[in-house]
GROMACS .gro file of C-alpha atoms in nm:
model
  359
    1UNK     CA    1  -2.157   3.645   0.228
    2UNK     CA    2  -2.194   3.361   0.073
    3UNK     CA    3  -1.797   3.305   0.058
    4UNK     CA    4  -1.808   3.268   0.459
    5UNK     CA    5  -2.127   2.964   0.411
    6UNK     CA    6  -1.866   2.773   0.137
    7UNK     CA    7  -1.625   2.822   0.437
    8UNK     CA    8  -1.859   2.677   0.719
    9UNK     CA    9  -1.987   2.393   0.523
   10UNK     CA   10  -1.632   2.292   0.390
   11UNK     CA   11  -1.494   2.343   0.750
   12UNK     CA   12  -1.818   2.111   0.823
   13UNK     CA   13  -1.727   1.818   0.639
   14UNK     CA   14  -1.355   1.887   0.750
   15UNK     CA   15  -1.454   1.847   1.100
   16UNK     CA   16  -1.724   1.488   1.027
   17UNK     CA   17  -1.467   1.303   0.766
   18UNK     CA   18  -1.150   1.382   1.091
   19UNK     CA   19  -1.466   1.249   1.364
   20UNK     CA   20  -1.494   0.926   1.063
   21UNK     CA   21  -1.085   0.897   1.071
   22UNK     CA   22  -1.132   0.876   1.468
   23UNK     CA   23  -1.349   0.582   1.520
   24UNK     CA   24  -1.132   0.318   1.388
   25UNK     CA   25  -0.756   0.213   1.360
   26UNK     CA   26  -0.647   0.206   1.010
   27UNK     CA   27  -0.432   0.466   1.020
   28UNK     CA   28  -0.252   0.263   1.337
   29UNK     CA   29  -0.261  -0.022   1.108
   30UNK     CA   30  -0.101   0.148   0.777
   31UNK     CA   31   0.196   0.352   0.952
   32UNK     CA   32   0.243  -0.041   1.130
   33UNK     CA   33   0.229  -0.166   0.805
   34UNK     CA   34   0.481   0.069   0.680
   35UNK     CA   35   0.740  -0.011   0.935
   36UNK     CA   36   0.707  -0.383   0.929
   37UNK     CA   37   0.821  -0.317   0.566
   38UNK     CA   38   1.093  -0.092   0.643
   39UNK     CA   39   1.176  -0.355   0.936
   40UNK     CA   40   1.197  -0.615   0.652
   41UNK     CA   41   1.363  -0.395   0.399
   42UNK     CA   42   1.645  -0.378   0.679
   43UNK     CA   43   1.753  -0.735   0.678
   44UNK     CA   44   1.681  -0.770   0.312
   45UNK     CA   45   1.910  -0.475   0.189
   46UNK     CA   46   2.183  -0.551   0.405
   47UNK     CA   47   2.115  -1.025   0.209
   48UNK     CA   48   2.063  -1.140   0.611
   49UNK     CA   49   1.731  -1.248   0.519
   50UNK     CA   50   1.752  -1.552   0.669
   51UNK     CA   51   1.754  -1.381   1.022
   52UNK     CA   52   1.425  -1.217   0.988
   53UNK     CA   53   1.256  -1.294   1.300
   54UNK     CA   54   0.903  -1.368   1.168
   55UNK     CA   55   1.088  -1.539   0.861
   56UNK     CA   56   1.297  -1.780   1.118
   57UNK     CA   57   0.952  -1.801   1.348
   58UNK     CA   58   0.766  -1.934   1.051
   59UNK     CA   59   1.059  -2.127   0.886
   60UNK     CA   60   1.031  -1.886   0.591
   61UNK     CA   61   0.651  -1.921   0.523
   62UNK     CA   62   0.619  -1.568   0.554
   63UNK     CA   63   0.809  -1.244   0.695
   64UNK     CA   64   0.708  -0.873   0.805
   65UNK     CA   65   0.691  -0.722   0.447
   66UNK     CA   66   0.393  -0.992   0.336
   67UNK     CA   67   0.203  -0.899   0.676
   68UNK     CA   68   0.299  -0.501   0.628
   69UNK     CA   69   0.151  -0.534   0.261
   70UNK     CA   70  -0.140  -0.791   0.322
   71UNK     CA   71  -0.280  -0.496   0.583
   72UNK     CA   72  -0.196  -0.236   0.250
   73UNK     CA   73  -0.414  -0.431   0.021
   74UNK     CA   74  -0.691  -0.549   0.239
   75UNK     CA   75  -0.750  -0.153   0.374
   76UNK     CA   76  -0.687  -0.070   0.044
   77UNK     CA   77  -0.930  -0.265  -0.138
   78UNK     CA   78  -1.177  -0.194   0.143
   79UNK     CA   79  -1.130   0.177   0.120
   80UNK     CA   80  -1.149   0.195  -0.276
   81UNK     CA   81  -1.405  -0.017  -0.286
   82UNK     CA   82  -1.575   0.273  -0.055
   83UNK     CA   83  -1.467   0.575  -0.245
   84UNK     CA   84  -1.550   0.497  -0.554
   85UNK     CA   85  -1.961   0.402  -0.497
   86UNK     CA   86  -1.984   0.712  -0.266
   87UNK     CA   87  -1.767   0.955  -0.537
   88UNK     CA   88  -2.037   1.145  -0.712
   89UNK     CA   89  -1.922   1.096  -1.028
   90UNK     CA   90  -1.602   0.921  -1.209
   91UNK     CA   91  -1.415   1.184  -1.314
   92UNK     CA   92  -1.402   1.251  -0.844
   93UNK     CA   93  -1.289   0.952  -0.798
   94UNK     CA   94  -1.023   0.858  -1.015
   95UNK     CA   95  -0.877   1.307  -0.905
   96UNK     CA   96  -0.896   1.173  -0.581
   97UNK     CA   97  -0.685   0.847  -0.629
   98UNK     CA   98  -0.510   1.097  -0.820
   99UNK     CA   99  -0.416   1.347  -0.559
  100UNK     CA  100  -0.347   1.085  -0.281
  101UNK     CA  101  -0.069   0.903  -0.530
  102UNK     CA  102   0.123   1.157  -0.788
  103UNK     CA  103   0.193   1.475  -0.519
  104UNK     CA  104   0.465   1.272  -0.352
  105UNK     CA  105   0.573   1.102  -0.613
  106UNK     CA  106   0.635   1.361  -0.879
  107UNK     CA  107   0.809   1.475  -0.556
  108UNK     CA  108   1.066   1.217  -0.519
  109UNK     CA  109   1.119   1.136  -0.811
  110UNK     CA  110   1.289   1.504  -0.845
  111UNK     CA  111   1.477   1.466  -0.512
  112UNK     CA  112   1.607   1.059  -0.704
  113UNK     CA  113   1.688   1.241  -0.999
  114UNK     CA  114   1.873   1.583  -0.918
  115UNK     CA  115   1.963   1.486  -0.536
  116UNK     CA  116   2.024   1.166  -0.463
  117UNK     CA  117   2.123   1.028  -0.749
  118UNK     CA  118   2.409   1.300  -0.899
  119UNK     CA  119   2.564   1.259  -0.531
  120UNK     CA  120   2.539   0.879  -0.520
  121UNK     CA  121   2.646   0.823  -0.839
  122UNK     CA  122   2.934   0.624  -0.990
  123UNK     CA  123   2.951   0.856  -1.268
  124UNK     CA  124   3.021   1.187  -1.348
  125UNK     CA  125   2.792   1.427  -1.315
  126UNK     CA  126   2.747   1.557  -1.695
  127UNK     CA  127   2.787   1.140  -1.771
  128UNK     CA  128   2.496   1.074  -1.524
  129UNK     CA  129   2.255   1.315  -1.730
  130UNK     CA  130   2.387   1.263  -2.014
  131UNK     CA  131   2.223   0.870  -1.981
  132UNK     CA  132   1.894   0.807  -2.149
  133UNK     CA  133   1.763   0.590  -1.812
  134UNK     CA  134   1.841   0.923  -1.586
  135UNK     CA  135   1.513   1.049  -1.773
  136UNK     CA  136   1.342   0.747  -1.817
  137UNK     CA  137   1.327   0.725  -1.443
  138UNK     CA  138   1.026   0.958  -1.441
  139UNK     CA  139   0.850   0.740  -1.578
  140UNK     CA  140   0.753   0.611  -1.202
  141UNK     CA  141   0.568   0.949  -1.131
  142UNK     CA  142   0.240   0.736  -1.301
  143UNK     CA  143   0.332   0.340  -1.166
  144UNK     CA  144   0.078   0.209  -1.351
  145UNK     CA  145   0.238   0.218  -1.712
  146UNK     CA  146   0.521   0.046  -1.524
  147UNK     CA  147   0.839   0.166  -1.362
  148UNK     CA  148   1.193   0.191  -1.377
  149UNK     CA  149   1.450   0.109  -0.993
  150UNK     CA  150   1.741   0.186  -1.095
  151UNK     CA  151   1.956   0.481  -1.204
  152UNK     CA  152   2.268   0.526  -1.367
  153UNK     CA  153   2.620   0.462  -1.136
  154UNK     CA  154   2.349   0.469  -0.844
  155UNK     CA  155   2.394   0.181  -0.534
  156UNK     CA  156   2.581  -0.087  -0.751
  157UNK     CA  157   2.789  -0.124  -0.507
  158UNK     CA  158   2.524  -0.185  -0.214
  159UNK     CA  159   2.517  -0.509   0.040
  160UNK     CA  160   2.179  -0.667  -0.096
  161UNK     CA  161   2.039  -0.459  -0.449
  162UNK     CA  162   2.115  -0.204  -0.665
  163UNK     CA  163   1.761  -0.066  -0.708
  164UNK     CA  164   1.625   0.339  -0.594
  165UNK     CA  165   1.368   0.288  -0.467
  166UNK     CA  166   1.240  -0.107  -0.476
  167UNK     CA  167   0.910  -0.080  -0.268
  168UNK     CA  168   0.775   0.104  -0.536
  169UNK     CA  169   0.643  -0.193  -0.726
  170UNK     CA  170   0.316  -0.192  -0.560
  171UNK     CA  171   0.240   0.116  -0.617
  172UNK     CA  172   0.187  -0.054  -1.018
  173UNK     CA  173  -0.023  -0.330  -0.859
  174UNK     CA  174  -0.205  -0.039  -0.670
  175UNK     CA  175  -0.316   0.184  -0.898
  176UNK     CA  176  -0.382  -0.070  -1.157
  177UNK     CA  177  -0.646  -0.146  -0.953
  178UNK     CA  178  -0.793   0.186  -0.858
  179UNK     CA  179  -0.835   0.196  -1.199
  180UNK     CA  180  -1.034  -0.142  -1.216
  181UNK     CA  181  -1.205  -0.011  -0.921
  182UNK     CA  182  -1.339   0.223  -1.174
  183UNK     CA  183  -1.565  -0.079  -1.325
  184UNK     CA  184  -1.768  -0.025  -1.040
  185UNK     CA  185  -1.965   0.291  -1.143
  186UNK     CA  186  -2.148   0.037  -1.460
  187UNK     CA  187  -2.350  -0.127  -1.219
  188UNK     CA  188  -2.648  -0.029  -0.994
  189UNK     CA  189  -2.605  -0.079  -0.603
  190UNK     CA  190  -2.886  -0.333  -0.700
  191UNK     CA  191  -2.671  -0.522  -0.919
  192UNK     CA  192  -2.367  -0.596  -0.704
  193UNK     CA  193  -2.396  -0.942  -0.766
  194UNK     CA  194  -2.240  -0.922  -1.085
  195UNK     CA  195  -1.930  -0.847  -0.904
  196UNK     CA  196  -1.964  -1.103  -0.641
  197UNK     CA  197  -1.954  -1.334  -0.936
  198UNK     CA  198  -1.684  -1.198  -1.035
  199UNK     CA  199  -1.439  -1.203  -0.779
  200UNK     CA  200  -1.534  -1.545  -0.641
  201UNK     CA  201  -1.475  -1.625  -1.024
  202UNK     CA  202  -1.171  -1.521  -0.974
  203UNK     CA  203  -1.102  -1.635  -0.667
  204UNK     CA  204  -1.156  -2.009  -0.787
  205UNK     CA  205  -0.934  -2.011  -1.123
  206UNK     CA  206  -0.653  -1.900  -0.894
  207UNK     CA  207  -0.701  -2.165  -0.664
  208UNK     CA  208  -0.757  -2.438  -0.939
  209UNK     CA  209  -0.436  -2.311  -1.119
  210UNK     CA  210  -0.277  -2.285  -0.779
  211UNK     CA  211  -0.287  -2.625  -0.687
  212UNK     CA  212  -0.401  -2.864  -1.023
  213UNK     CA  213  -0.111  -2.733  -1.198
  214UNK     CA  214   0.095  -2.572  -0.979
  215UNK     CA  215   0.054  -2.262  -1.134
  216UNK     CA  216   0.152  -2.374  -1.458
  217UNK     CA  217  -0.142  -2.314  -1.666
  218UNK     CA  218  -0.196  -1.974  -1.590
  219UNK     CA  219   0.175  -1.825  -1.513
  220UNK     CA  220   0.067  -1.459  -1.440
  221UNK     CA  221  -0.204  -1.581  -1.134
  222UNK     CA  222   0.114  -1.773  -0.926
  223UNK     CA  223   0.261  -1.405  -0.897
  224UNK     CA  224   0.265  -1.165  -0.610
  225UNK     CA  225   0.143  -0.869  -0.771
  226UNK     CA  226  -0.166  -1.161  -0.863
  227UNK     CA  227  -0.201  -1.259  -0.474
  228UNK     CA  228  -0.230  -0.894  -0.411
  229UNK     CA  229  -0.457  -0.784  -0.634
  230UNK     CA  230  -0.688  -1.086  -0.507
  231UNK     CA  231  -0.650  -0.947  -0.144
  232UNK     CA  232  -0.755  -0.663  -0.243
  233UNK     CA  233  -1.087  -0.761  -0.421
  234UNK     CA  234  -1.142  -1.031  -0.164
  235UNK     CA  235  -1.147  -0.697   0.078
  236UNK     CA  236  -1.373  -0.488  -0.153
  237UNK     CA  237  -1.602  -0.759  -0.152
  238UNK     CA  238  -1.650  -0.709   0.199
  239UNK     CA  239  -1.782  -0.348   0.183
  240UNK     CA  240  -1.976  -0.405  -0.164
  241UNK     CA  241  -2.196  -0.655   0.021
  242UNK     CA  242  -2.203  -0.467   0.303
  243UNK     CA  243  -2.120  -0.685   0.516
  244UNK     CA  244  -2.088  -0.541   0.872
  245UNK     CA  245  -1.808  -0.622   1.065
  246UNK     CA  246  -1.884  -0.413   1.361
  247UNK     CA  247  -2.198  -0.673   1.471
  248UNK     CA  248  -1.964  -0.951   1.520
  249UNK     CA  249  -1.662  -0.845   1.583
  250UNK     CA  250  -1.465  -1.052   1.786
  251UNK     CA  251  -1.641  -1.389   1.624
  252UNK     CA  252  -1.494  -1.284   1.301
  253UNK     CA  253  -1.130  -1.169   1.433
  254UNK     CA  254  -1.136  -1.483   1.641
  255UNK     CA  255  -1.262  -1.651   1.368
  256UNK     CA  256  -1.024  -1.529   1.085
  257UNK     CA  257  -0.686  -1.530   1.314
  258UNK     CA  258  -0.768  -1.937   1.354
  259UNK     CA  259  -0.747  -1.965   0.999
  260UNK     CA  260  -0.422  -1.736   0.953
  261UNK     CA  261  -0.284  -1.969   1.207
  262UNK     CA  262  -0.381  -2.259   0.971
  263UNK     CA  263  -0.280  -2.115   0.649
  264UNK     CA  264   0.097  -2.062   0.890
  265UNK     CA  265   0.120  -2.393   0.992
  266UNK     CA  266   0.043  -2.621   0.681
  267UNK     CA  267   0.221  -2.693   0.345
  268UNK     CA  268  -0.031  -2.576   0.103
  269UNK     CA  269  -0.237  -2.360   0.298
  270UNK     CA  270  -0.130  -2.038   0.176
  271UNK     CA  271  -0.453  -1.974  -0.027
  272UNK     CA  272  -0.649  -1.924   0.320
  273UNK     CA  273  -0.462  -1.593   0.307
  274UNK     CA  274  -0.669  -1.460   0.079
  275UNK     CA  275  -1.010  -1.479   0.288
  276UNK     CA  276  -0.881  -1.454   0.664
  277UNK     CA  277  -0.634  -1.195   0.597
  278UNK     CA  278  -0.948  -0.945   0.492
  279UNK     CA  279  -1.160  -1.043   0.734
  280UNK     CA  280  -0.870  -0.991   1.027
  281UNK     CA  281  -0.787  -0.672   0.881
  282UNK     CA  282  -1.060  -0.509   0.846
  283UNK     CA  283  -1.188  -0.619   1.179
  284UNK     CA  284  -0.934  -0.582   1.379
  285UNK     CA  285  -0.964  -0.176   1.234
  286UNK     CA  286  -1.346  -0.158   1.343
  287UNK     CA  287  -1.213  -0.234   1.745
  288UNK     CA  288  -1.271   0.105   1.959
  289UNK     CA  289  -0.957   0.132   2.122
  290UNK     CA  290  -0.692   0.451   2.202
  291UNK     CA  291  -0.583   0.358   1.841
  292UNK     CA  292  -0.753   0.507   1.687
  293UNK     CA  293  -0.641   0.874   1.717
  294UNK     CA  294  -0.302   0.774   1.549
  295UNK     CA  295  -0.424   0.982   1.240
  296UNK     CA  296  -0.545   1.276   1.475
  297UNK     CA  297  -0.221   1.475   1.378
  298UNK     CA  298  -0.225   1.349   0.986
  299UNK     CA  299  -0.148   0.994   0.779
  300UNK     CA  300   0.225   0.963   0.759
  301UNK     CA  301   0.204   0.641   0.618
  302UNK     CA  302   0.286   0.704   0.271
  303UNK     CA  303   0.556   0.918   0.304
  304UNK     CA  304   0.745   0.577   0.544
  305UNK     CA  305   0.653   0.436   0.229
  306UNK     CA  306   0.807   0.620  -0.018
  307UNK     CA  307   1.140   0.705   0.150
  308UNK     CA  308   1.230   0.432   0.376
  309UNK     CA  309   1.421   0.191   0.139
  310UNK     CA  310   1.589   0.531  -0.080
  311UNK     CA  311   1.706   0.625   0.283
  312UNK     CA  312   1.845   0.261   0.355
  313UNK     CA  313   2.018   0.263   0.013
  314UNK     CA  314   2.200   0.533   0.105
  315UNK     CA  315   2.305   0.423   0.485
  316UNK     CA  316   2.427   0.156   0.313
  317UNK     CA  317   2.579   0.286   0.004
  318UNK     CA  318   2.814   0.543   0.293
  319UNK     CA  319   2.875   0.162   0.567
  320UNK     CA  320   2.673   0.329   0.798
  321UNK     CA  321   2.412   0.107   1.000
  322UNK     CA  322   2.590  -0.202   0.791
  323UNK     CA  323   2.668  -0.412   1.123
  324UNK     CA  324   2.335  -0.510   1.262
  325UNK     CA  325   1.952  -0.479   1.031
  326UNK     CA  326   1.779  -0.383   1.339
  327UNK     CA  327   2.075  -0.081   1.372
  328UNK     CA  328   1.982   0.034   1.017
  329UNK     CA  329   1.617  -0.001   1.139
  330UNK     CA  330   1.666   0.212   1.374
  331UNK     CA  331   1.850   0.495   1.252
  332UNK     CA  332   1.669   0.469   0.878
  333UNK     CA  333   1.266   0.513   1.091
  334UNK     CA  334   1.464   0.818   1.288
  335UNK     CA  335   1.490   0.992   0.943
  336UNK     CA  336   1.235   0.879   0.757
  337UNK     CA  337   0.953   0.962   1.016
  338UNK     CA  338   1.010   1.340   1.054
  339UNK     CA  339   1.031   1.300   0.675
  340UNK     CA  340   0.744   1.170   0.636
  341UNK     CA  341   0.586   1.418   0.875
  342UNK     CA  342   0.680   1.694   0.719
  343UNK     CA  343   0.586   1.525   0.375
  344UNK     CA  344   0.272   1.541   0.528
  345UNK     CA  345   0.185   1.869   0.635
  346UNK     CA  346   0.390   2.047   0.344
  347UNK     CA  347   0.280   1.835   0.055
  348UNK     CA  348   0.063   1.562   0.102
  349UNK     CA  349  -0.233   1.776   0.291
  350UNK     CA  350  -0.232   2.061   0.069
  351UNK     CA  351  -0.337   1.869  -0.214
  352UNK     CA  352  -0.541   1.650  -0.058
  353UNK     CA  353  -0.746   1.940   0.002
  354UNK     CA  354  -0.829   2.026  -0.327
  355UNK     CA  355  -1.082   1.689  -0.354
  356UNK     CA  356  -1.396   1.889  -0.473
  357UNK     CA  357  -1.157   2.090  -0.716
  358UNK     CA  358  -1.303   1.798  -0.979
  359UNK     CA  359  -1.672   1.683  -0.933
   0.00000   0.00000   0.00000
């Protein structure tokens, strides 16, 4: 009898969570972002970045990878802030982050070392497995400590680069931000102004370093990793301050769109993205429509993101679809999307059901 009650309660939680997911566009935006990055890599890995349409249109100011990564970090910042503040314990929060990232990452590393590596390496199989760098590739299981991009003898003759999975660099930033957000547990709700002051202070230092010293005073701040970290934190601040995006939805979207356009048009206006993207992306996420149901059958974003780069590298290594970036994008997407769907249903979803195993 007791087990039936627990099962019923668990079912109600799943149903409630599903309903919440079908009331926003976060799933749609994440899939769009993953495909934007896949599209960008179709050009970059063929050494044809200058032909990427958004790069051409904006005269090198932005590209589709930039759009995709801004979407990812804006969404992640907002939802991770929500996860931290609603998790019952710090351990539960960290456990949920572990379940979301590590299972697929471990599986991907195993496939990369024991299947992709032996097939595509220029070394003999014994030499490949006797090379220490083959085994240090498993450091990628926990990106927060740093990652390794290459494997011995693999993709050395590829057109753009020899990295096995260049997309993983963002997971270094992402997981370190997850750990940083743990400090939210040190602050009570009424003391959220501490966090607000901290994030705004970082923004001020970033802008001062950028405009007064051209990034040379604090070189660390003048990097892509720091920029996306700041986008993440600014987006998190929207949730921490309980800003009701839905109440003034269309004015927010219109204003943030205008600011974003200004950032694209005028030189040295990139800093505007730090403030416009968090409002714009999380605002678009609140729009009601058919795209709210994009996650009805699962969240395939992570699989698309993790699998795309190595699949594209494999195709290039075999001389497949190297005649045109658009062809590479179409063929790689046709391979990766079914893989991502299978990954969600056979692996990711099963581990996410264990969220309440740690309280």
